[in-house]
């Protein structure tokens, strides 16, 4: 250590007199100089900040709001176009009202934004042009609203009429479809149950020709024409052109005339005005100014006018959008120019500020070198002394003990630490010597205790191992004896079980033979009974077939009557056709009905011919069946006699088989008793073997535990000795 250059109080390290100031005062002076330099830099930077703030204020309060307002005007213009589209495509009156309200809100928002842009100093000419376009667009939107409202009102009235048409159509079907089904069922029932006398048949044919058949045909025709009319009205509801609606209206007029004709016919023949009234109600939906066809045509014409108003409005929207885009572009250019000016001012301010900061840093470095360099050398020597003390060297000299400033105080404090470290080292050596003496005494006591414990425990473990060895030997002998007894018992049990199974098999076979013989006897008895029943059934069937032959003869008579009725019906239909031809146009319906009756009569005649052929065939088959059944009855009688002979022989065989089964069952019972006794012996031997096995396991486990105890005790003694 270099201690010759340490300063004395009142002198510097080179021997020059000190000013008497402390290190804290010197540092405060240096920082004051740096603060004054920083204040000068801040004043210079403040001038540039004022310039930049002015530019920022202009951009913030004028240029950017103008650009933002112009962009909002362009955005509101797009929203105005969207509102116009919603108005043009409104599907109902509610959507139209919402679209008009949205358009008005967009117009008001645009006017508000134009006022803000004008107040900020925007282009007055551009604002006037935008205002004029907004007024024109507002007028065009009101015109479009009027054009859109007309088809929507017509569509609402048409939808209501279609709903009423659906209800009227459903009521018409509910009224007359059941009548058609009822008349059809009545005609079918009547033709299937014709009267046997000629007078009744004539009355029936007259009723069918004069009322039932014409009414049924008229109802079927009017239902078809009503369905056609309703279908045409439904098509008109979705038709896209006026020409198509006109064509559908012409088809509807033809169908309506047919509906009215059949309605008048039904009202006259039924003496009921309901058909005429309900038909006229349905026909009215397609006629007049309030008819569905007229409403649809007016709606299509109104939509054509709405398209012209829509084109005018969208042309104005296009001009308005272009004007808004031009205004936004101009204001964006102005804002961009102002932003460039601000950017240039910031760049200049940053350059000047950088120069001032560099000057301040240079001043700080010079002041620090001047102030710190004089004290840093002594502080470095103190740091080296601290490192030596930390490494354990306590015989060194601490520099700077005679200084009167803060560095001298640090040196004196370090000297106190050195003295304390010397005292602590001395006390530590004394404590280590006392601890070594106490540890030696404890080790001697542990060795004596381990020797005594090892002798006592080894004696006990040797006795325990001998006892476990003897116990394991006895258990092994007992287990071997039990295993031999178990094997011998199993051999005897196997032989006994085999004998028992053979005897049981004989008994079972005898029982099965007896059961089979008994079953054969029962089946033979049943066969005898069935043969008798078959003979009786054959006789009964013979009688039934004879009755069937008589019934076939009566069917011939009924078929001849039906042929006669069909011929008369055909004649009446011919007369009705002639009378209908004389009646001209008014008799067309009767001619149709007469033709249907004639066709029905021809079908009836043809069906009776088929029935006659089937009846003749049935008579031939019946005669052959009678002969076959008589032969079957004779054969069954002979089978019954043979079955009785077999039954007596089976009963004798059944008695002998029962004796064999009884003796076999007694032998099987004795064999089972022997098997149970042997099973008891085998079970006892198994239990003895299990007990011996348990004892052997216990002895083995005890021997192993004794060995483990000896090992653990030895390890414990070694641990004590090692400690």
XYZ file of C-alpha atoms in Angstrom:
723
model
C 0.000 0.000 0.000
C 1.147 3.547 -0.858
C 0.616 5.476 2.397
C 3.288 8.176 1.931
C 0.982 10.323 -0.229
C -1.944 10.365 2.237
C -2.977 13.971 2.927
C -2.961 15.619 6.344
C -5.764 17.885 7.550
C -5.651 21.239 5.729
C -3.566 20.032 2.722
C -4.264 18.455 -0.671
C -2.714 15.240 -1.945
C -0.003 17.311 -3.695
C 0.677 19.501 -0.662
C -1.448 22.490 -1.826
C -3.773 24.049 0.826
C -7.488 23.117 0.555
C -10.348 25.625 0.601
C -11.874 23.891 3.610
C -15.070 23.029 1.729
C -16.658 19.613 2.115
C -17.245 17.217 -0.755
C -21.036 17.827 -0.528
C -20.568 21.582 -1.089
C -18.317 20.976 -4.068
C -20.859 18.611 -5.677
C -23.648 21.138 -5.081
C -21.666 23.800 -6.931
C -21.095 21.503 -9.882
C -24.788 20.616 -10.095
C -25.752 24.317 -9.923
C -23.604 25.015 -12.972
C -25.239 22.131 -14.848
C -28.715 23.422 -13.871
C -27.975 26.865 -15.294
C -26.872 25.260 -18.562
C -30.059 23.157 -18.699
C -32.174 26.280 -18.068
C -30.574 27.957 -21.063
C -31.294 24.922 -23.209
C -34.935 24.865 -22.020
C -35.413 28.536 -22.900
C -34.146 27.921 -26.430
C -36.349 24.879 -26.847
C -39.363 26.826 -25.530
C -39.181 29.295 -28.415
C -39.430 26.460 -30.915
C -42.264 24.880 -28.901
C -44.284 28.099 -29.162
C -43.890 28.045 -32.935
C -44.879 24.378 -33.165
C -47.827 24.952 -30.788
C -49.165 27.671 -33.068
C -49.000 25.370 -36.067
C -50.610 22.560 -34.076
C -53.441 24.850 -33.001
C -54.130 25.829 -36.608
C -54.191 22.176 -37.693
C -56.289 21.114 -34.700
C -58.858 23.915 -34.813
C -59.218 24.439 -38.576
C -57.501 22.061 -41.013
C -58.283 18.702 -39.390
C -61.926 19.616 -38.488
C -62.425 20.740 -42.108
C -61.056 17.410 -43.419
C -63.078 15.427 -40.851
C -66.247 17.358 -41.686
C -65.743 16.734 -45.404
C -65.254 13.008 -44.761
C -68.434 12.940 -42.655
C -70.282 14.663 -45.501
C -69.059 11.956 -47.898
C -70.064 9.238 -45.405
C -73.511 10.775 -44.871
C -73.907 10.980 -48.666
C -73.306 7.228 -48.883
C -75.833 6.721 -46.094
C -78.318 8.878 -48.030
C -77.874 6.608 -51.071
C -78.500 3.549 -48.891
C -81.689 5.137 -47.500
C -82.854 5.831 -51.075
C -82.258 2.174 -51.989
C -84.275 1.025 -48.971
C -87.126 3.349 -49.985
C -87.138 2.085 -53.580
C -87.120 -1.586 -52.489
C -89.540 -1.272 -49.533
C -91.588 -4.517 -49.391
C -94.373 -3.061 -47.218
C -95.683 0.203 -45.807
C -93.795 -0.205 -42.516
C -90.457 -0.563 -44.327
C -91.346 2.437 -46.547
C -92.046 4.622 -43.479
C -88.757 3.590 -41.869
C -86.837 4.319 -45.089
C -88.409 7.816 -45.378
C -87.499 8.580 -41.748
C -83.924 7.402 -42.347
C -83.672 9.562 -45.508
C -84.882 12.639 -43.572
C -82.327 11.997 -40.801
C -79.534 11.693 -43.367
C -80.615 14.990 -45.039
C -80.614 16.766 -41.645
C -77.178 15.332 -40.764
C -75.750 16.503 -44.110
C -77.132 20.024 -43.627
C -75.610 20.117 -40.108
C -72.183 19.050 -41.404
C -72.340 21.623 -44.221
C -73.024 24.348 -41.621
C -70.012 23.242 -39.533
C -67.704 23.237 -42.564
C -68.907 26.712 -43.550
C -68.297 28.002 -39.980
C -64.701 26.646 -40.091
C -63.986 28.615 -43.283
C -64.755 26.038 -45.940
C -65.346 26.828 -49.611
C -68.690 28.759 -49.747
C -69.339 27.920 -53.425
C -68.953 24.188 -52.781
C -71.304 24.476 -49.798
C -73.950 26.239 -51.890
C -73.750 23.557 -54.587
C -74.126 20.812 -51.971
C -77.120 22.599 -50.412
C -78.889 22.899 -53.775
C -78.353 19.207 -54.513
C -79.727 18.278 -51.071
C -82.930 20.243 -51.702
C -83.391 18.581 -55.096
C -82.760 15.133 -53.574
C -85.310 15.814 -50.836
C -87.965 16.689 -53.433
C -87.125 13.622 -55.553
C -87.355 11.377 -52.468
C -90.817 12.717 -51.636
C -91.913 12.050 -55.230
C -90.512 8.498 -55.026
C -92.303 7.979 -51.708
C -95.610 8.853 -53.358
C -94.930 6.452 -56.251
C -93.879 3.624 -53.887
C -96.912 4.086 -51.623
C -99.414 3.358 -54.425
C -98.257 -0.212 -55.277
C -97.778 -0.984 -51.599
C -101.350 0.076 -50.824
C -102.584 -1.968 -53.784
C -100.553 -4.984 -52.638
C -102.041 -4.708 -49.145
C -105.608 -4.601 -50.547
C -104.780 -7.502 -52.883
C -103.346 -9.568 -50.005
C -106.523 -8.974 -48.017
C -108.663 -10.026 -50.990
C -106.560 -13.189 -51.427
C -107.102 -14.028 -47.773
C -110.862 -13.560 -48.186
C -110.730 -15.694 -51.362
C -109.035 -18.510 -49.452
C -111.766 -18.459 -46.810
C -114.554 -18.444 -49.435
C -112.908 -21.275 -51.396
C -112.504 -23.378 -48.241
C -116.178 -22.820 -47.366
C -117.240 -23.820 -50.907
C -115.231 -27.054 -50.761
C -116.493 -27.852 -47.276
C -120.079 -27.404 -48.466
C -120.044 -29.382 -51.745
C -117.250 -31.996 -51.580
C -119.134 -34.044 -48.940
C -122.228 -33.901 -51.196
C -120.241 -35.431 -54.086
C -118.907 -38.231 -51.883
C -122.370 -38.882 -50.430
C -124.058 -39.036 -53.868
C -121.320 -41.334 -55.216
C -121.748 -43.703 -52.272
C -125.546 -43.633 -52.637
C -125.367 -44.492 -56.350
C -122.943 -47.347 -55.662
C -125.141 -48.769 -52.904
C -128.288 -48.547 -55.029
C -126.719 -50.300 -58.030
C -125.439 -53.082 -55.766
C -128.879 -53.694 -54.152
C -131.346 -53.544 -57.074
C -135.044 -54.359 -56.426
C -136.355 -57.670 -57.792
C -139.577 -56.336 -59.328
C -139.746 -54.356 -62.570
C -141.734 -51.455 -61.068
C -139.200 -50.837 -58.302
C -136.378 -51.057 -60.801
C -138.086 -48.471 -63.053
C -138.528 -46.064 -60.120
C -134.879 -46.463 -59.158
C -133.646 -45.795 -62.699
C -135.923 -42.751 -62.994
C -134.543 -41.302 -59.739
C -130.961 -41.838 -60.850
C -131.494 -40.343 -64.294
C -133.624 -37.387 -63.222
C -131.733 -36.202 -60.126
C -128.863 -38.138 -58.512
C -126.604 -38.616 -61.530
C -127.124 -35.070 -62.981
C -126.529 -33.465 -59.563
C -123.374 -35.496 -58.996
C -122.020 -34.574 -62.444
C -122.870 -30.881 -62.008
C -121.192 -30.795 -58.589
C -118.039 -32.402 -60.000
C -117.950 -29.889 -62.878
C -118.518 -26.824 -60.699
C -115.855 -27.945 -58.230
C -113.336 -28.319 -61.062
C -114.149 -24.888 -62.532
C -114.050 -23.198 -59.112
C -110.634 -24.715 -58.444
C -109.466 -23.467 -61.863
C -110.755 -19.942 -61.132
C -109.027 -19.846 -57.731
C -105.795 -21.114 -59.319
C -105.885 -18.318 -61.936
C -106.453 -15.719 -59.211
C -103.483 -17.117 -57.284
C -101.250 -16.951 -60.371
C -102.214 -13.317 -60.945
C -101.077 -12.568 -57.393
C -97.465 -13.353 -58.400
C -97.477 -12.374 -62.128
C -94.828 -9.880 -63.235
C -96.325 -8.176 -66.362
C -99.622 -6.482 -67.280
C -100.001 -8.662 -70.424
C -99.791 -11.854 -68.375
C -102.405 -10.557 -65.939
C -104.745 -9.719 -68.857
C -104.372 -13.237 -70.315
C -105.158 -14.783 -66.930
C -108.200 -12.524 -66.583
C -109.577 -13.818 -69.934
C -109.147 -17.435 -68.810
C -110.852 -16.575 -65.523
C -113.848 -15.049 -67.348
C -114.450 -18.310 -69.275
C -114.192 -20.395 -66.100
C -116.523 -17.964 -64.271
C -119.244 -18.427 -66.932
C -119.117 -22.200 -66.502
C -119.272 -21.838 -62.717
C -122.371 -19.625 -62.980
C -124.060 -22.064 -65.428
C -123.598 -25.086 -63.140
C -124.559 -22.987 -60.088
C -127.876 -22.025 -61.737
C -128.513 -25.676 -62.684
C -127.887 -26.877 -59.108
C -129.989 -24.091 -57.594
C -132.932 -25.066 -59.837
C -132.703 -28.854 -59.422
C -132.040 -28.676 -55.659
C -134.388 -25.713 -55.047
C -131.610 -24.153 -52.943
C -129.903 -20.773 -53.578
C -126.725 -21.735 -51.693
C -124.782 -22.979 -54.774
C -125.620 -19.824 -56.750
C -124.776 -17.495 -53.832
C -121.429 -19.158 -52.971
C -120.363 -19.395 -56.638
C -121.137 -15.707 -57.249
C -119.081 -14.785 -54.149
C -116.012 -16.575 -55.548
C -116.458 -15.172 -59.079
C -116.662 -11.624 -57.650
C -113.011 -11.812 -56.525
C -111.883 -11.560 -60.158
C -114.289 -8.848 -61.376
C -114.559 -5.073 -60.964
C -112.073 -2.427 -59.848
C -111.660 -4.143 -56.483
C -110.991 -7.502 -58.147
C -107.627 -9.194 -57.832
C -106.816 -8.787 -61.552
C -107.564 -5.038 -61.527
C -105.594 -4.508 -58.312
C -102.595 -6.396 -59.717
C -102.650 -4.389 -62.984
C -102.822 -1.085 -61.088
C -99.957 -2.216 -58.859
C -97.744 -3.085 -61.850
C -98.486 0.268 -63.530
C -97.646 2.118 -60.294
C -94.356 0.239 -60.011
C -93.413 1.423 -63.512
C -93.929 5.044 -62.389
C -91.886 4.372 -59.226
C -88.972 3.154 -61.344
C -88.831 6.505 -63.208
C -88.824 8.444 -59.916
C -86.157 6.076 -58.593
C -83.877 6.743 -61.592
C -84.208 10.513 -61.096
C -83.383 10.263 -57.374
C -80.335 8.063 -57.958
C -79.029 10.466 -60.621
C -79.152 13.245 -57.994
C -77.486 10.898 -55.474
C -74.645 10.318 -57.932
C -74.084 14.068 -58.416
C -74.247 14.618 -54.647
C -71.689 11.855 -54.025
C -69.250 13.290 -56.562
C -69.571 16.780 -55.025
C -68.985 15.346 -51.515
C -65.915 13.422 -52.716
C -64.484 16.570 -54.336
C -65.024 18.574 -51.121
C -63.378 15.829 -49.032
C -60.389 15.652 -51.410
C -59.847 19.447 -51.264
C -59.974 19.569 -47.452
C -57.720 16.514 -47.153
C -55.125 18.262 -49.357
C -55.285 21.367 -47.133
C -54.866 19.260 -43.986
C -51.918 17.418 -45.559
C -50.165 20.741 -46.349
C -50.630 21.927 -42.745
C -49.297 18.621 -41.432
C -46.187 18.998 -43.621
C -45.563 22.474 -42.151
C -45.868 21.085 -38.616
C -43.489 18.241 -39.487
C -40.885 20.687 -40.846
C -41.114 22.862 -37.704
C -40.695 19.817 -35.480
C -37.619 18.753 -37.472
C -36.009 22.185 -37.026
C -36.857 22.206 -33.319
C -35.329 18.777 -32.824
C -32.092 19.884 -34.533
C -31.703 22.994 -32.335
C -32.604 21.049 -29.202
C -30.001 18.409 -30.065
C -27.282 21.060 -30.350
C -28.214 22.591 -26.979
C -28.310 19.179 -25.313
C -24.840 18.393 -26.680
C -23.492 21.658 -25.189
C -25.078 20.839 -21.835
C -23.566 17.356 -21.850
C -20.111 18.802 -22.636
C -20.425 21.248 -19.735
C -21.468 18.444 -17.379
C -18.545 16.243 -18.420
C -15.991 19.045 -17.860
C -17.443 19.872 -14.420
C -17.493 16.213 -13.397
C -13.898 15.630 -14.445
C -12.728 18.696 -12.597
C -14.565 17.861 -9.354
C -14.419 14.069 -9.224
C -10.875 13.439 -10.445
C -9.405 14.911 -7.235
C -11.385 12.579 -4.966
C -11.656 9.444 -7.065
C -8.062 8.312 -6.474
C -8.437 8.171 -2.682
C -11.823 6.445 -2.995
C -10.217 3.821 -5.212
C -7.561 3.144 -2.534
C -10.302 2.795 0.099
C -12.098 0.303 -2.184
C -8.893 -1.780 -2.455
C -8.537 -1.779 1.351
C -12.154 -2.971 1.704
C -11.461 -5.817 -0.728
C -8.417 -6.897 1.322
C -10.515 -6.897 4.526
C -13.211 -8.954 2.814
C -10.543 -11.482 1.743
C -9.446 -11.920 5.405
C -6.268 -9.808 5.522
C -6.516 -7.866 8.782
C -2.888 -6.622 9.116
C -3.110 -3.821 6.479
C -3.036 0.006 6.990
C -6.227 2.020 6.163
C -5.457 5.195 4.065
C -7.148 8.596 4.649
C -7.624 8.322 8.418
C -6.456 11.925 8.938
C -8.863 13.603 6.374
C -11.563 15.854 7.754
C -14.215 15.314 5.019
C -16.625 12.468 4.302
C -13.846 10.293 2.796
C -11.886 10.526 6.091
C -15.009 9.418 7.997
C -15.290 6.383 5.690
C -11.616 5.473 6.389
C -12.090 5.679 10.174
C -15.230 3.499 10.007
C -13.273 0.928 7.992
C -10.550 0.884 10.707
C -13.228 0.035 13.336
C -14.408 -2.887 11.153
C -10.797 -4.195 10.965
C -10.374 -4.150 14.769
C -13.706 -5.925 15.323
C -12.764 -8.612 12.790
C -9.538 -9.337 14.704
C -11.488 -9.828 17.974
C -14.076 -12.100 16.319
C -11.321 -14.368 14.919
C -9.809 -14.866 18.373
C -13.179 -15.804 19.964
C -13.952 -18.254 17.134
C -10.731 -20.234 17.720
C -11.578 -20.676 21.424
C -15.120 -21.962 20.608
C -13.806 -24.546 18.084
C -11.428 -26.079 20.662
C -14.249 -26.491 23.256
C -16.558 -28.127 20.646
C -13.904 -30.712 19.677
C -13.475 -31.807 23.313
C -17.287 -32.269 23.827
C -17.679 -34.280 20.591
C -14.934 -36.730 21.615
C -16.710 -37.480 24.931
C -20.050 -38.158 23.142
C -18.415 -40.583 20.689
C -16.910 -42.701 23.488
C -20.347 -43.032 25.195
C -22.085 -44.067 21.898
C -19.527 -46.844 21.222
C -20.082 -48.384 24.660
C -23.893 -48.307 24.187
C -23.668 -49.931 20.721
C -21.535 -52.815 22.027
C -24.013 -53.632 24.799
C -27.074 -53.401 22.439
C -25.481 -55.663 19.810
C -24.785 -58.434 22.339
C -28.366 -58.438 23.756
C -30.232 -58.278 20.426
C -28.144 -60.987 18.725
C -28.985 -63.442 21.520
C -32.755 -62.876 21.051
C -32.573 -63.098 17.236
C -30.676 -66.436 17.276
C -33.390 -67.963 19.528
C -36.149 -66.616 17.250
C -34.520 -68.040 14.082
C -34.182 -71.540 15.661
C -37.872 -71.557 16.655
C -38.972 -70.431 13.172
C -36.829 -73.147 11.529
C -38.424 -75.905 13.673
C -41.944 -74.539 12.997
C -41.346 -74.497 9.234
C -40.107 -78.149 9.269
C -43.250 -79.329 11.156
C -45.537 -77.391 8.796
C -43.898 -78.941 5.733
C -44.428 -82.476 7.061
C -48.092 -81.739 7.908
C -48.686 -80.249 4.452
C -47.190 -83.325 2.708
C -49.468 -85.707 4.691
C -52.545 -83.596 3.914
C -51.687 -83.509 0.210
C -51.331 -87.328 0.052
C -54.696 -87.791 1.817
C -56.321 -85.368 -0.589
C -54.974 -87.221 -3.660
C -56.222 -90.600 -2.398
C -59.660 -89.104 -1.611
C -59.857 -87.625 -5.077
C -59.063 -91.012 -6.671
C -61.823 -92.731 -4.689
C -64.230 -89.858 -5.393
C -63.495 -90.108 -9.123
C -64.247 -93.834 -9.217
C -67.440 -93.347 -7.194
C -68.560 -90.470 -9.380
C -67.969 -92.542 -12.527
C -70.085 -95.374 -11.176
C -72.776 -92.928 -10.084
C -72.842 -91.346 -13.529
C -73.227 -94.722 -15.251
C -76.094 -95.751 -12.957
C -77.712 -92.335 -13.370
C -77.391 -92.676 -17.143
C -79.187 -96.031 -17.013
C -81.952 -94.568 -14.844
C -82.291 -91.531 -17.075
C -82.439 -93.672 -20.215
C -85.114 -95.851 -18.619
C -87.125 -92.780 -17.599
C -86.811 -91.346 -21.096
C -87.894 -94.662 -22.629
C -90.916 -94.773 -20.317
C -91.779 -91.177 -21.151
C -91.410 -91.862 -24.879
C -93.645 -94.937 -24.667
C -96.190 -92.972 -22.643
C -96.044 -90.150 -25.215
C -96.522 -92.648 -28.061
C -99.573 -94.038 -26.305
C -101.002 -90.568 -25.810
C -100.448 -89.696 -29.493
C -102.105 -92.956 -30.554
C -105.141 -92.109 -28.378
C -105.247 -88.639 -29.882
C -104.943 -90.139 -33.376
C -107.964 -92.328 -32.672
C -109.967 -89.331 -31.494
C -108.830 -87.225 -34.473
C -109.751 -90.008 -36.899
C -113.282 -90.100 -35.456
C -113.537 -86.320 -35.661
C -112.275 -86.442 -39.275
C -115.015 -88.909 -40.239
C -117.656 -86.656 -38.700
C -116.169 -83.532 -40.340
C -116.098 -85.302 -43.718
C -119.810 -86.090 -43.377
C -120.524 -82.484 -42.375
C -118.455 -81.153 -45.307
C -120.352 -83.429 -47.672
C -123.650 -81.930 -46.438
C -122.271 -78.356 -46.752
C -121.122 -78.922 -50.327
C -124.523 -80.309 -51.210
C -126.030 -77.067 -49.830
C -123.510 -75.107 -51.885
C -124.788 -76.845 -55.028
C -128.339 -75.759 -54.177
C -127.154 -72.158 -53.553
C -125.419 -72.094 -56.933
C -128.723 -72.955 -58.557
C -130.409 -70.030 -56.804
C -127.569 -67.707 -57.943
C -128.506 -68.553 -61.559
C -131.975 -67.141 -60.919
C -130.546 -63.901 -59.432
C -128.164 -63.481 -62.390
C -131.072 -63.792 -64.851
C -132.924 -61.061 -62.886
C -129.864 -58.743 -63.009
C -129.568 -59.264 -66.785
C -133.212 -58.282 -67.165
C -132.692 -55.117 -65.057
C -129.584 -54.160 -67.041
C -131.477 -54.495 -70.330
C -134.304 -52.270 -69.034
C -131.765 -49.721 -67.689
C -130.029 -49.637 -71.060
C -133.369 -48.984 -72.732
C -134.169 -46.138 -70.310
C -130.732 -44.592 -70.888
C -131.351 -44.680 -74.628
C -134.685 -42.896 -74.152
C -133.001 -40.279 -71.920
C -130.350 -39.666 -74.562
C -133.014 -39.100 -77.194
C -134.896 -36.654 -74.940
C -131.661 -34.780 -74.139
C -130.905 -34.405 -77.851
C -134.379 -32.926 -78.369
C -133.794 -30.426 -75.526
C -130.689 -29.000 -77.257
C -128.222 -26.929 -75.175
C -130.229 -27.235 -71.981
C -130.151 -31.040 -72.183
C -126.413 -31.493 -72.424
C -126.146 -32.301 -68.751
C -128.895 -34.942 -69.044
C -127.140 -36.464 -72.071
C -123.957 -36.870 -70.074
C -125.850 -38.518 -67.231
C -127.715 -40.821 -69.676
C -124.446 -41.947 -71.208
C -123.100 -42.761 -67.778
C -126.226 -44.780 -66.917
C -125.955 -46.668 -70.214
C -122.300 -47.471 -69.550
C -123.214 -48.624 -66.040
C -125.930 -50.941 -67.452
C -123.477 -52.464 -69.955
C -120.961 -53.043 -67.182
C -123.653 -54.709 -65.065
C -124.610 -57.082 -67.918
C -120.997 -58.004 -68.519
C -120.452 -58.614 -64.785
C -123.490 -60.937 -64.584
C -122.132 -62.996 -67.512
C -118.869 -63.420 -65.595
C -120.792 -64.428 -62.477
C -122.772 -67.051 -64.490
C -119.544 -68.603 -65.784
C -118.026 -68.700 -62.283
C -121.175 -70.335 -60.831
C -121.107 -73.104 -63.492
C -117.457 -73.784 -62.752
C -118.205 -73.867 -59.019
C -120.940 -76.511 -59.530
C -118.517 -78.823 -61.390
C -115.850 -78.446 -58.693
C -118.438 -79.082 -55.964
C -119.512 -82.425 -57.477
C -115.879 -83.614 -57.631
C -115.283 -82.490 -54.023
C -118.271 -84.577 -52.774
C -116.816 -87.766 -54.317
C -113.330 -87.096 -52.878
C -114.626 -86.448 -49.354
C -116.535 -89.746 -49.304
C -113.333 -91.683 -50.173
C -111.395 -89.824 -47.430
C -114.021 -90.746 -44.816
C -113.613 -94.501 -45.578
C -109.808 -94.326 -45.311
C -109.961 -92.523 -41.948
C -112.270 -95.262 -40.534
C -109.755 -98.002 -41.349
C -106.917 -95.947 -39.777
C -108.899 -95.692 -36.518
C -109.114 -99.520 -36.184
C -105.312 -99.938 -36.681
C -104.577 -97.243 -34.087
C -106.602 -99.043 -31.390
C -104.492 -102.232 -31.835
C -101.215 -100.311 -31.473
C -102.431 -98.580 -28.281
C -102.868 -101.862 -26.331
C -99.310 -103.039 -27.198
C -97.800 -99.728 -26.128
C -99.429 -99.913 -22.674
C -97.756 -103.303 -21.935
C -94.312 -101.949 -22.981
C -94.770 -98.894 -20.734
C -95.273 -101.053 -17.591
C -92.017 -103.032 -18.164
C -89.981 -99.899 -18.741
C -91.186 -98.323 -15.477
C -89.818 -101.339 -13.464
C -86.351 -100.930 -15.069
C -86.271 -97.201 -14.283
C -87.230 -97.752 -10.596
C -84.377 -100.262 -9.933
C -81.811 -98.024 -11.696
C -82.824 -95.025 -9.583
C -82.297 -96.993 -6.329
C -78.744 -97.983 -7.429
C -77.949 -94.384 -8.357
C -79.104 -93.186 -4.903
C -76.704 -95.594 -3.105
C -73.799 -94.507 -5.326
C -74.498 -90.822 -4.545
C -74.266 -91.550 -0.787
C -70.776 -93.066 -1.225
C -69.683 -90.053 -3.300
C -70.847 -87.599 -0.622
C -68.848 -89.457 2.097
C -65.677 -89.371 -0.028
C -66.240 -85.652 -0.716
C -66.325 -84.984 3.042
C -62.972 -86.817 3.486
C -61.422 -84.874 0.581
C -62.673 -81.566 1.993
C -61.178 -82.341 5.434
C -57.819 -83.196 3.813
C -57.930 -79.961 1.832
C -58.618 -77.931 4.995
C -55.702 -79.670 6.772
C -53.422 -78.859 3.818
C -54.561 -75.228 3.879
C -53.824 -74.942 7.607
C -50.395 -76.542 7.099
C -49.711 -74.161 4.207
C -50.656 -71.193 6.403
C -48.346 -72.416 9.175
C -45.516 -72.924 6.657
C -46.032 -69.434 5.280
C -46.042 -67.983 8.798
C -42.833 -69.835 9.730
C -41.099 -68.710 6.534
C -42.224 -65.131 7.106
C -41.063 -65.269 10.744
C -37.623 -66.548 9.650
C -37.352 -63.787 7.043
C -38.378 -61.115 9.566
C -35.768 -62.416 12.027
C -33.076 -62.171 9.342
C -34.217 -58.661 8.454
C -34.225 -57.667 12.155
C -30.649 -58.941 12.514
C -29.600 -56.941 9.436
C -31.293 -53.742 10.677
C -29.746 -54.071 14.136
C -26.298 -54.518 12.573
C -26.862 -51.444 10.412
C -28.015 -49.454 13.466
C -24.929 -50.493 15.466
C -22.667 -49.529 12.544
C -24.390 -46.143 12.346
C -23.861 -45.519 16.043
C -20.209 -46.517 15.793
C -19.649 -44.374 12.739
C -21.185 -41.375 14.466
